Coordinates of N, CA and C in Angstrom, one line a residue:
M14 N 69.1 -37.7 13.9 CA 68.9 -37.1 12.6 C 67.5 -36.7 12.3
K15 N 66.5 -37.5 12.7 CA 65.1 -37.2 12.5 C 64.8 -35.9 13.2
R16 N 65.3 -35.8 14.4 CA 65.0 -34.6 15.2 C 65.5 -33.3 14.5
R17 N 66.7 -33.4 13.9 CA 67.2 -32.3 13.2 C 66.4 -31.9 12.0
L18 N 66.0 -33.0 11.2 CA 65.1 -32.7 10.0 C 63.8 -32.1 10.4
T19 N 63.3 -32.5 11.5 CA 62.0 -32.0 12.0 C 62.2 -30.5 12.3
S20 N 63.2 -30.2 13.0 CA 63.5 -28.8 13.4 C 63.7 -27.9 12.2
M21 N 64.4 -28.4 11.2 CA 64.6 -27.6 9.9 C 63.3 -27.4 9.2
A22 N 62.4 -28.4 9.2 CA 61.1 -28.3 8.6 C 60.2 -27.2 9.2
L23 N 60.3 -27.2 10.6 CA 59.5 -26.2 11.3 C 60.0 -24.8 11.0
I24 N 61.4 -24.7 11.0 CA 62.0 -23.4 10.7 C 61.6 -22.9 9.3
G25 N 61.5 -23.8 8.3 CA 61.2 -23.5 7.0 C 59.7 -23.0 6.9
T26 N 58.8 -23.7 7.6 CA 57.4 -23.4 7.6 C 57.2 -22.0 8.2
A27 N 57.9 -21.7 9.3 CA 57.8 -20.4 9.9 C 58.3 -19.3 9.0
A28 N 59.4 -19.6 8.2 CA 59.9 -18.6 7.3 C 58.9 -18.3 6.2
V29 N 58.2 -19.3 5.7 CA 57.2 -19.1 4.7 C 56.1 -18.3 5.2
M30 N 55.6 -18.6 6.5 CA 54.5 -17.8 7.1 C 54.9 -16.3 7.2
V31 N 56.1 -16.1 7.7 CA 56.6 -14.7 7.9 C 56.6 -14.0 6.5
A32 N 57.1 -14.7 5.5 CA 57.2 -14.2 4.2 C 55.8 -13.8 3.7
G33 N 54.8 -14.7 4.0 CA 53.5 -14.5 3.5 C 52.9 -13.2 4.2
V34 N 53.2 -13.0 5.5 CA 52.7 -11.9 6.2 C 53.3 -10.6 5.6
L35 N 54.5 -10.7 5.3 CA 55.2 -9.5 4.8 C 54.8 -9.1 3.4
T36 N 54.3 -10.1 2.6 CA 54.0 -9.8 1.2 C 52.5 -9.8 1.0
A37 N 51.6 -9.9 2.0 CA 50.2 -9.9 1.9 C 49.7 -8.5 1.4
T38 N 48.6 -8.5 0.6 CA 48.0 -7.2 0.2 C 47.4 -6.4 1.3
P39 N 47.7 -5.2 1.4 CA 47.2 -4.4 2.5 C 45.7 -4.3 2.5
A40 N 45.1 -4.1 3.7 CA 43.6 -4.0 3.9 C 43.0 -2.8 3.2
Y41 N 43.8 -1.8 2.8 CA 43.3 -0.6 2.2 C 43.7 -0.6 0.7
A42 N 42.9 0.1 -0.1 CA 43.1 0.1 -1.5 C 43.9 1.3 -2.0
G43 N 44.0 2.4 -1.2 CA 44.6 3.6 -1.7 C 45.5 4.2 -0.7
T44 N 46.6 4.7 -1.1 CA 47.5 5.4 -0.2 C 47.9 6.8 -0.9
C45 N 47.7 7.8 0.0 CA 48.0 9.2 -0.5 C 49.1 9.8 0.3
L46 N 49.9 10.6 -0.3 CA 50.9 11.4 0.4 C 50.2 12.5 1.2
E47 N 50.9 13.1 2.1 CA 50.4 14.1 2.9 C 49.9 15.3 2.0
T48 N 48.8 15.9 2.5 CA 48.0 17.0 1.9 C 47.2 16.6 0.6
I49 N 47.4 15.3 0.2 CA 46.6 14.8 -0.9 C 45.3 14.1 -0.4
E50 N 44.2 14.5 -1.0 CA 42.9 13.9 -0.6 C 42.8 12.5 -1.0
C51 N 42.4 11.6 -0.1 CA 42.2 10.2 -0.4 C 40.7 9.9 -0.4
D52 N 40.1 9.4 -1.5 CA 38.7 9.2 -1.7 C 38.3 7.7 -1.6
T53 N 37.2 7.5 -1.0 CA 36.6 6.1 -1.0 C 35.2 6.2 -1.5
T54 N 34.8 5.5 -2.6 CA 33.5 5.5 -3.1 C 32.6 4.6 -2.2
V55 N 31.4 5.1 -1.9 CA 30.5 4.3 -1.0 C 29.2 4.1 -1.8
T56 N 28.6 2.9 -1.7 CA 27.3 2.6 -2.4 C 26.3 2.0 -1.5
F57 N 25.0 2.2 -1.8 CA 24.0 1.5 -1.1 C 22.8 1.4 -2.0
D58 N 21.8 0.6 -1.7 CA 20.6 0.4 -2.5 C 19.4 1.0 -1.8
V59 N 18.6 1.7 -2.6 CA 17.2 2.1 -2.1 C 16.3 1.0 -2.5
T60 N 15.7 0.3 -1.6 CA 14.9 -0.8 -1.9 C 13.4 -0.4 -2.3
A61 N 12.8 -1.2 -3.1 CA 11.4 -1.0 -3.5 C 10.5 -2.0 -3.0
G62 N 9.2 -1.6 -2.7 CA 8.2 -2.5 -2.2 C 7.1 -2.6 -3.2
A63 N 5.9 -2.8 -2.8 CA 4.7 -3.0 -3.6 C 3.7 -1.8 -3.5
L64 N 2.8 -1.7 -4.5 CA 1.7 -0.9 -4.4 C 0.5 -1.7 -3.9
Q65 N -0.1 -1.3 -2.8 CA -1.0 -2.2 -2.1 C -2.2 -1.4 -1.5
I66 N -3.3 -2.0 -1.3 CA -4.5 -1.4 -0.7 C -4.9 -2.2 0.5
T67 N -5.3 -1.6 1.6 CA -5.8 -2.2 2.8 C -7.2 -1.8 3.0
V68 N -8.1 -2.7 3.3 CA -9.6 -2.4 3.5 C -10.0 -3.0 4.8
P69 N -11.2 -2.5 5.3 CA -11.7 -3.0 6.6 C -11.9 -4.5 6.5
D70 N -11.6 -5.2 7.6 CA -11.8 -6.6 7.7 C -13.3 -6.9 8.1
G71 N -14.1 -7.4 7.1 CA -15.5 -7.5 7.3 C -15.9 -8.8 8.1
P72 N -17.2 -8.9 8.4 CA -18.2 -8.1 7.9 C -18.4 -6.8 8.6
V73 N -18.7 -5.8 7.8 CA -19.0 -4.4 8.4 C -20.5 -4.2 8.4
A74 N -21.1 -3.9 9.5 CA -22.5 -3.7 9.6 C -22.7 -2.2 9.6
L75 N -23.5 -1.7 8.6 CA -23.8 -0.3 8.5 C -24.6 0.2 9.8
T76 N -24.2 1.3 10.3 CA -24.7 1.8 11.6 C -26.2 2.2 11.5
N77 N -26.7 2.5 10.3 CA -28.1 3.0 10.1 C -28.8 2.0 9.2
N78 N -29.8 1.3 9.7 CA -30.7 0.5 8.9 C -31.8 1.3 8.3
G79 N -32.5 0.7 7.4 CA -33.6 1.5 6.8 C -34.8 0.6 6.4
A80 N -35.9 1.3 6.2 CA -37.2 0.6 5.8 C -37.3 0.7 4.3
P81 N -38.2 -0.2 3.7 CA -38.4 -0.1 2.2 C -38.8 1.4 1.8
G82 N -38.1 1.8 0.8 CA -38.3 3.2 0.3 C -37.3 4.2 1.0
G83 N -36.6 3.7 2.0 CA -35.6 4.5 2.7 C -34.2 4.2 2.4
Y84 N -33.3 4.4 3.4 CA -31.9 4.2 3.1 C -31.2 3.5 4.3
A85 N -30.2 2.7 4.0 CA -29.3 2.2 5.0 C -27.9 2.8 4.7
Y86 N -27.2 3.3 5.7 CA -26.0 4.0 5.4 C -25.0 3.9 6.6
G87 N -23.8 4.2 6.4 CA -22.7 4.2 7.4 C -21.4 4.2 6.8
Q88 N -20.4 4.6 7.7 CA -19.0 4.6 7.3 C -18.5 3.2 7.1
L89 N -17.8 2.9 6.0 CA -17.2 1.6 5.7 C -16.0 1.3 6.6
G90 N -15.3 2.3 7.0 CA -14.0 2.1 7.7 C -12.8 2.5 6.9
A91 N -11.7 2.6 7.5 CA -10.5 3.2 6.8 C -10.0 2.3 5.7
V92 N -9.8 3.0 4.5 CA -9.2 2.3 3.3 C -7.9 3.1 3.1
T93 N -6.8 2.3 2.9 CA -5.5 2.9 2.8 C -4.7 2.3 1.6
V94 N -4.2 3.2 0.8 CA -3.3 2.8 -0.3 C -1.9 3.2 0.1
D95 N -1.0 2.2 0.1 CA 0.5 2.4 0.4 C 1.2 2.1 -0.9
D96 N 1.9 3.2 -1.4 CA 2.7 3.0 -2.6 C 4.2 3.0 -2.1
L97 N 4.7 1.8 -2.1 CA 6.1 1.5 -1.6 C 7.1 1.2 -2.7
R98 N 6.7 1.6 -3.9 CA 7.5 1.2 -5.1 C 8.8 2.0 -5.3
A99 N 8.9 3.1 -4.5 CA 10.1 4.0 -4.7 C 10.2 4.4 -6.1
S100 N 9.1 4.8 -6.7 CA 9.1 5.0 -8.2 C 9.4 6.4 -8.6
A101 N 9.9 6.6 -9.8 CA 10.1 7.9 -10.3 C 8.7 8.5 -10.8
T102 N 7.7 7.7 -11.0 CA 6.4 8.2 -11.4 C 5.3 7.4 -10.6
P103 N 5.2 7.8 -9.3 CA 4.3 7.0 -8.4 C 2.8 7.4 -8.4
S104 N 2.3 7.4 -9.6 CA 0.8 7.6 -9.8 C 0.0 6.4 -9.6
W105 N -1.2 6.5 -9.1 CA -2.1 5.3 -8.9 C -3.5 5.7 -8.9
T106 N -4.4 4.8 -9.2 CA -5.8 5.0 -9.1 C -6.5 3.8 -8.3
A107 N -7.2 4.1 -7.3 CA -8.0 3.1 -6.6 C -9.4 3.1 -7.1
T108 N -10.0 2.0 -7.4 CA -11.4 1.9 -7.9 C -12.2 1.0 -6.9
V109 N -13.5 1.2 -7.0 CA -14.4 0.5 -6.1 C -15.6 0.0 -6.9
S110 N -16.1 -1.2 -6.5 CA -17.3 -1.8 -7.1 C -18.1 -2.5 -6.1
S111 N -19.3 -2.9 -6.5 CA -20.2 -3.6 -5.5 C -20.9 -4.7 -6.2
T112 N -21.3 -5.7 -5.4 CA -22.2 -6.8 -5.9 C -23.6 -6.3 -5.5
S113 N -24.6 -7.1 -5.9 CA -25.9 -6.9 -5.4 C -25.9 -7.3 -3.9
F114 N -26.9 -6.7 -3.2 CA -27.1 -7.1 -1.8 C -28.3 -8.0 -1.7
I115 N -28.2 -9.1 -1.1 CA -29.3 -10.1 -1.1 C -29.6 -10.6 0.4
T116 N -30.8 -11.1 0.6 CA -31.1 -11.8 1.8 C -31.6 -13.2 1.3
G117 N -31.2 -14.2 2.1 CA -31.5 -15.6 1.7 C -30.7 -15.9 0.4
T118 N -31.4 -16.5 -0.6 CA -30.7 -16.8 -1.8 C -30.7 -15.7 -2.8
G119 N -31.6 -14.7 -2.5 CA -31.7 -13.5 -3.4 C -32.5 -13.8 -4.7
A120 N -33.1 -15.0 -4.7 CA -33.9 -15.4 -5.9 C -35.3 -15.0 -5.8
D121 N -35.9 -14.9 -4.6 CA -37.3 -14.6 -4.5 C -37.5 -13.1 -4.6
P122 N -38.8 -12.7 -4.9 CA -39.1 -11.2 -5.0 C -38.8 -10.5 -3.7
G123 N -38.2 -9.3 -3.8 CA -37.9 -8.5 -2.7 C -36.6 -8.8 -1.9
T124 N -35.9 -9.8 -2.4 CA -34.7 -10.3 -1.7 C -33.4 -9.8 -2.3
S125 N -33.4 -9.0 -3.3 CA -32.2 -8.6 -3.9 C -32.2 -7.1 -4.2
I126 N -31.1 -6.4 -3.9 CA -31.0 -4.9 -4.1 C -29.8 -4.8 -5.1
P127 N -30.0 -4.2 -6.3 CA -28.9 -4.2 -7.2 C -27.8 -3.2 -6.9
A128 N -26.6 -3.4 -7.4 CA -25.5 -2.5 -7.2 C -25.8 -1.1 -7.6
S129 N -26.7 -0.9 -8.5 CA -27.0 0.5 -8.9 C -27.7 1.3 -7.8
D130 N -28.2 0.6 -6.8 CA -28.8 1.3 -5.6 C -27.8 1.5 -4.5
V131 N -26.5 1.2 -4.7 CA -25.4 1.3 -3.7 C -24.6 2.5 -4.1
Y132 N -24.4 3.4 -3.2 CA -23.7 4.7 -3.4 C -22.4 4.8 -2.5
Y133 N -21.4 5.2 -3.2 CA -20.1 5.3 -2.5 C -19.6 6.7 -2.5
C134 N -19.2 7.2 -1.3 CA -18.6 8.6 -1.2 C -17.3 8.5 -0.4
S135 N -16.2 8.7 -1.1 CA -14.9 8.6 -0.4 C -14.7 9.7 0.6
G136 N -15.2 11.0 0.2 CA -14.8 12.1 1.1 C -13.3 12.4 0.9
D137 N -12.9 13.5 1.6 CA -11.5 13.9 1.5 C -10.7 12.9 2.3
A138 N -9.4 12.9 2.1 CA -8.4 12.0 2.8 C -8.4 12.3 4.3
T139 N -8.3 11.3 5.1 CA -8.1 11.5 6.5 C -6.6 11.6 6.9
A140 N -5.8 11.1 6.0 CA -4.3 11.2 6.2 C -3.6 10.9 4.8
T141 N -2.6 11.6 4.6 CA -1.7 11.4 3.4 C -0.3 11.5 3.8
E142 N 0.6 11.0 3.0 CA 2.0 11.1 3.3 C 2.8 11.0 1.9
G143 N 3.8 11.8 1.7 CA 4.5 11.9 0.5 C 4.1 13.0 -0.4
S144 N 4.8 13.2 -1.5 CA 4.5 14.3 -2.4 C 3.5 13.9 -3.4
G145 N 3.1 14.9 -4.2 CA 2.1 14.6 -5.2 C 0.7 15.1 -4.8
T146 N -0.3 14.9 -5.7 CA -1.6 15.4 -5.4 C -2.5 14.2 -5.2
F147 N -3.2 14.2 -4.1 CA -4.1 13.2 -3.7 C -5.6 13.6 -4.0
V148 N -6.3 12.9 -4.9 CA -7.5 13.3 -5.4 C -8.7 12.4 -5.0
P149 N -9.6 12.8 -4.2 CA -10.7 12.0 -3.8 C -11.6 11.7 -5.0
G150 N -12.2 10.5 -5.1 CA -13.1 10.2 -6.1 C -14.4 11.0 -6.0
Q151 N -14.8 11.2 -4.7 CA -16.0 12.0 -4.4 C -15.6 13.0 -3.3
P152 N -15.1 14.2 -3.7 CA -14.5 15.1 -2.7 C -15.5 15.8 -1.8
G153 N -14.9 16.3 -0.7 CA -15.7 17.1 0.2 C -16.2 16.2 1.4
T154 N -17.3 16.7 2.1 CA -17.8 16.0 3.2 C -19.0 15.2 2.7
C155 N -19.0 13.9 3.1 CA -20.1 13.0 2.7 C -21.2 13.1 3.7
S156 N -22.4 13.4 3.2 CA -23.5 13.6 4.1 C -24.5 12.5 4.1
P157 N -25.2 12.2 5.2 CA -26.2 11.2 5.2 C -27.3 11.5 4.3
P158 N -28.0 10.4 3.8 CA -29.2 10.7 2.9 C -30.4 11.2 3.8
P159 N -31.4 11.6 3.1 CA -31.5 11.8 1.6 C -30.9 13.1 1.1
P160 N -30.5 13.2 -0.2 CA -30.4 12.1 -1.1 C -29.1 11.3 -0.9
P161 N -28.9 10.2 -1.5 CA -27.7 9.5 -1.3 C -26.5 10.2 -1.9
D162 N -25.5 10.3 -1.1 CA -24.3 11.1 -1.5 C -23.3 10.2 -2.2
G163 N -22.6 10.7 -3.2 CA -21.5 9.9 -3.9 C -22.0 9.4 -5.2
D164 N -21.3 8.4 -5.7 CA -21.6 7.8 -7.0 C -22.2 6.4 -6.8
A165 N -23.2 6.1 -7.7 CA -23.8 4.8 -7.7 C -22.8 3.8 -8.3
L166 N -22.8 2.6 -7.7 CA -21.8 1.6 -8.1 C -22.4 0.7 -9.2
T167 N -23.1 1.3 -10.1 CA -23.6 0.5 -11.3 C -22.5 -0.1 -12.0
A168 N -21.4 0.6 -12.1 CA -20.1 0.1 -12.6 C -19.0 0.6 -11.7
P169 N -17.8 0.0 -11.8 CA -16.7 0.5 -10.9 C -16.4 2.0 -11.1
V170 N -16.2 2.7 -10.0 CA -15.9 4.1 -10.0 C -14.6 4.4 -9.3
T171 N -14.0 5.5 -9.5 CA -12.8 5.9 -8.9 C -13.0 6.3 -7.4
A172 N -12.3 5.6 -6.5 CA -12.5 5.9 -5.1 C -11.4 7.0 -4.7
F173 N -10.2 6.9 -5.2 CA -9.2 7.9 -4.9 C -8.1 7.7 -5.9
S174 N -7.3 8.8 -6.1 CA -6.2 8.7 -7.0 C -5.0 9.6 -6.6
H175 N -3.9 9.3 -7.1 CA -2.7 10.1 -6.8 C -1.9 10.4 -8.1
T176 N -1.7 11.7 -8.3 CA -1.0 12.2 -9.5 C 0.3 12.9 -9.1
V177 N 1.2 12.9 -10.0 CA 2.5 13.5 -9.8 C 3.0 14.3 -11.0
V178 N 4.0 15.2 -10.7 CA 4.8 15.8 -11.8 C 6.2 15.3 -11.6
A179 N 7.1 15.7 -12.5 CA 8.4 15.1 -12.6 C 9.2 15.1 -11.3
T180 N 9.0 16.1 -10.5 CA 9.8 16.2 -9.3 C 9.2 15.5 -8.1
E181 N 8.0 14.9 -8.2 CA 7.3 14.3 -7.1 C 7.5 12.8 -7.2
T182 N 8.5 12.3 -6.6 CA 8.9 10.9 -6.7 C 8.9 10.2 -5.3
G183 N 9.1 8.9 -5.3 CA 9.2 8.1 -4.1 C 7.9 7.6 -3.6
N184 N 7.9 7.2 -2.3 CA 6.8 6.5 -1.7 C 5.7 7.5 -1.2
N185 N 4.5 7.0 -1.1 CA 3.4 7.9 -0.7 C 2.3 7.0 -0.1
S186 N 1.3 7.6 0.6 CA 0.2 6.8 1.1 C -1.0 7.8 1.3
A187 N -2.2 7.2 1.2 CA -3.4 8.0 1.5 C -4.4 7.1 2.2
T188 N -5.2 7.7 3.1 CA -6.3 7.0 3.8 C -7.5 7.8 3.8
W189 N -8.7 7.1 3.5 CA -10.0 7.7 3.6 C -11.0 6.8 4.2
D190 N -12.1 7.3 4.7 CA -13.2 6.6 5.3 C -14.5 6.8 4.6
P191 N -14.8 6.0 3.6 CA -15.9 6.2 2.8 C -17.3 6.0 3.4
L192 N -18.3 6.8 3.0 CA -19.7 6.6 3.4 C -20.3 5.7 2.3
L193 N -21.0 4.7 2.8 CA -21.7 3.8 1.9 C -23.2 4.0 2.2
T194 N -24.0 4.2 1.1 CA -25.4 4.4 1.3 C -26.1 3.4 0.3
V195 N -27.2 2.7 0.8 CA -28.0 1.8 0.0 C -29.4 2.4 0.0
A196 N -29.9 2.6 -1.2 CA -31.3 3.0 -1.4 C -32.1 1.7 -1.5
I197 N -33.0 1.6 -0.5 CA -33.7 0.4 -0.3 C -35.0 0.4 -1.1
P198 N -35.2 -0.5 -2.1 CA -36.4 -0.4 -2.9 C -37.7 -0.6 -2.1
I199 N -38.8 0.0 -2.5 CA -40.0 -0.1 -1.8 C -40.5 -1.5 -1.8
T200 N -40.0 -2.4 -2.7 CA -40.4 -3.8 -2.8 C -39.6 -4.7 -1.9
A201 N -38.6 -4.2 -1.2 CA -37.7 -5.0 -0.4 C -38.4 -5.6 0.8
I202 N -38.1 -6.9 1.1 CA -38.7 -7.6 2.3 C -37.7 -7.4 3.5
A203 N -38.2 -7.7 4.7 CA -37.4 -7.6 5.9 C -36.4 -8.7 5.9
G204 N -35.2 -8.4 6.4 CA -34.1 -9.4 6.5 C -32.8 -8.7 6.5
T205 N -31.7 -9.5 6.7 CA -30.4 -9.0 6.7 C -29.8 -9.2 5.3
F206 N -29.5 -8.1 4.7 CA -29.0 -8.1 3.3 C -27.4 -8.0 3.3
T207 N -26.8 -8.8 2.5 CA -25.4 -8.9 2.5 C -24.9 -8.8 1.0
G208 N -23.8 -8.0 0.9 CA -23.1 -7.8 -0.4 C -21.6 -7.6 -0.2
T209 N -20.9 -7.4 -1.3 CA -19.4 -7.2 -1.2 C -19.0 -6.0 -1.9
I210 N -18.3 -5.1 -1.2 CA -17.6 -4.0 -1.8 C -16.2 -4.3 -2.0
T211 N -15.7 -4.1 -3.3 CA -14.4 -4.5 -3.7 C -13.6 -3.3 -4.1
H212 N -12.4 -3.1 -3.5 CA -11.5 -2.1 -3.9 C -10.3 -2.7 -4.6
T213 N -9.8 -2.0 -5.6 CA -8.5 -2.4 -6.3 C -7.7 -1.1 -6.5
V214 N -6.4 -1.3 -6.6 CA -5.5 -0.2 -6.9 C -4.5 -0.6 -8.0
A215 N -4.2 0.3 -8.9 CA -3.3 0.1 -10.0 C -2.7 1.4 -10.4

């Protein structure tokens, strides 16, 4: 009797499984008769990143040293802005500033050179990508001193910028290799002078 009940239970289970297969929802959502177009809507996301700036990994030694009353100068190295925001209005401005350059503690006479004696010349871009207009803060070819080329970093100045019109959207990037010139005061003493050049982008 138990064997017969077990057999009947198995048969019932199989019937339920078959019924489930026969009544399951098809894997497709639309069915069209012949000659009728069948459409499937497809979506995906365009992802957005950050607006960022990459500067040389210091310390950077200027290739040309100078005497009191002269100039120290050299290329700072590649500076790159990557705008990965996938924006409809991808404008940005990169600015640059400088600290004083000092040797030792910078407290004694002749051991400090103010930021107003530090000159920055971006020059034209060495590489760009994307639409829009890339504008150097100090355009053209940056020439060795004298006189010092570029803008004095008494206050932050524009190093580079990117402007757009309505149709110029999406990601972009720009790279430049600025010339840094320091006018050395006649009162400066001998030594290794150190300062910090700071870039920001917004």
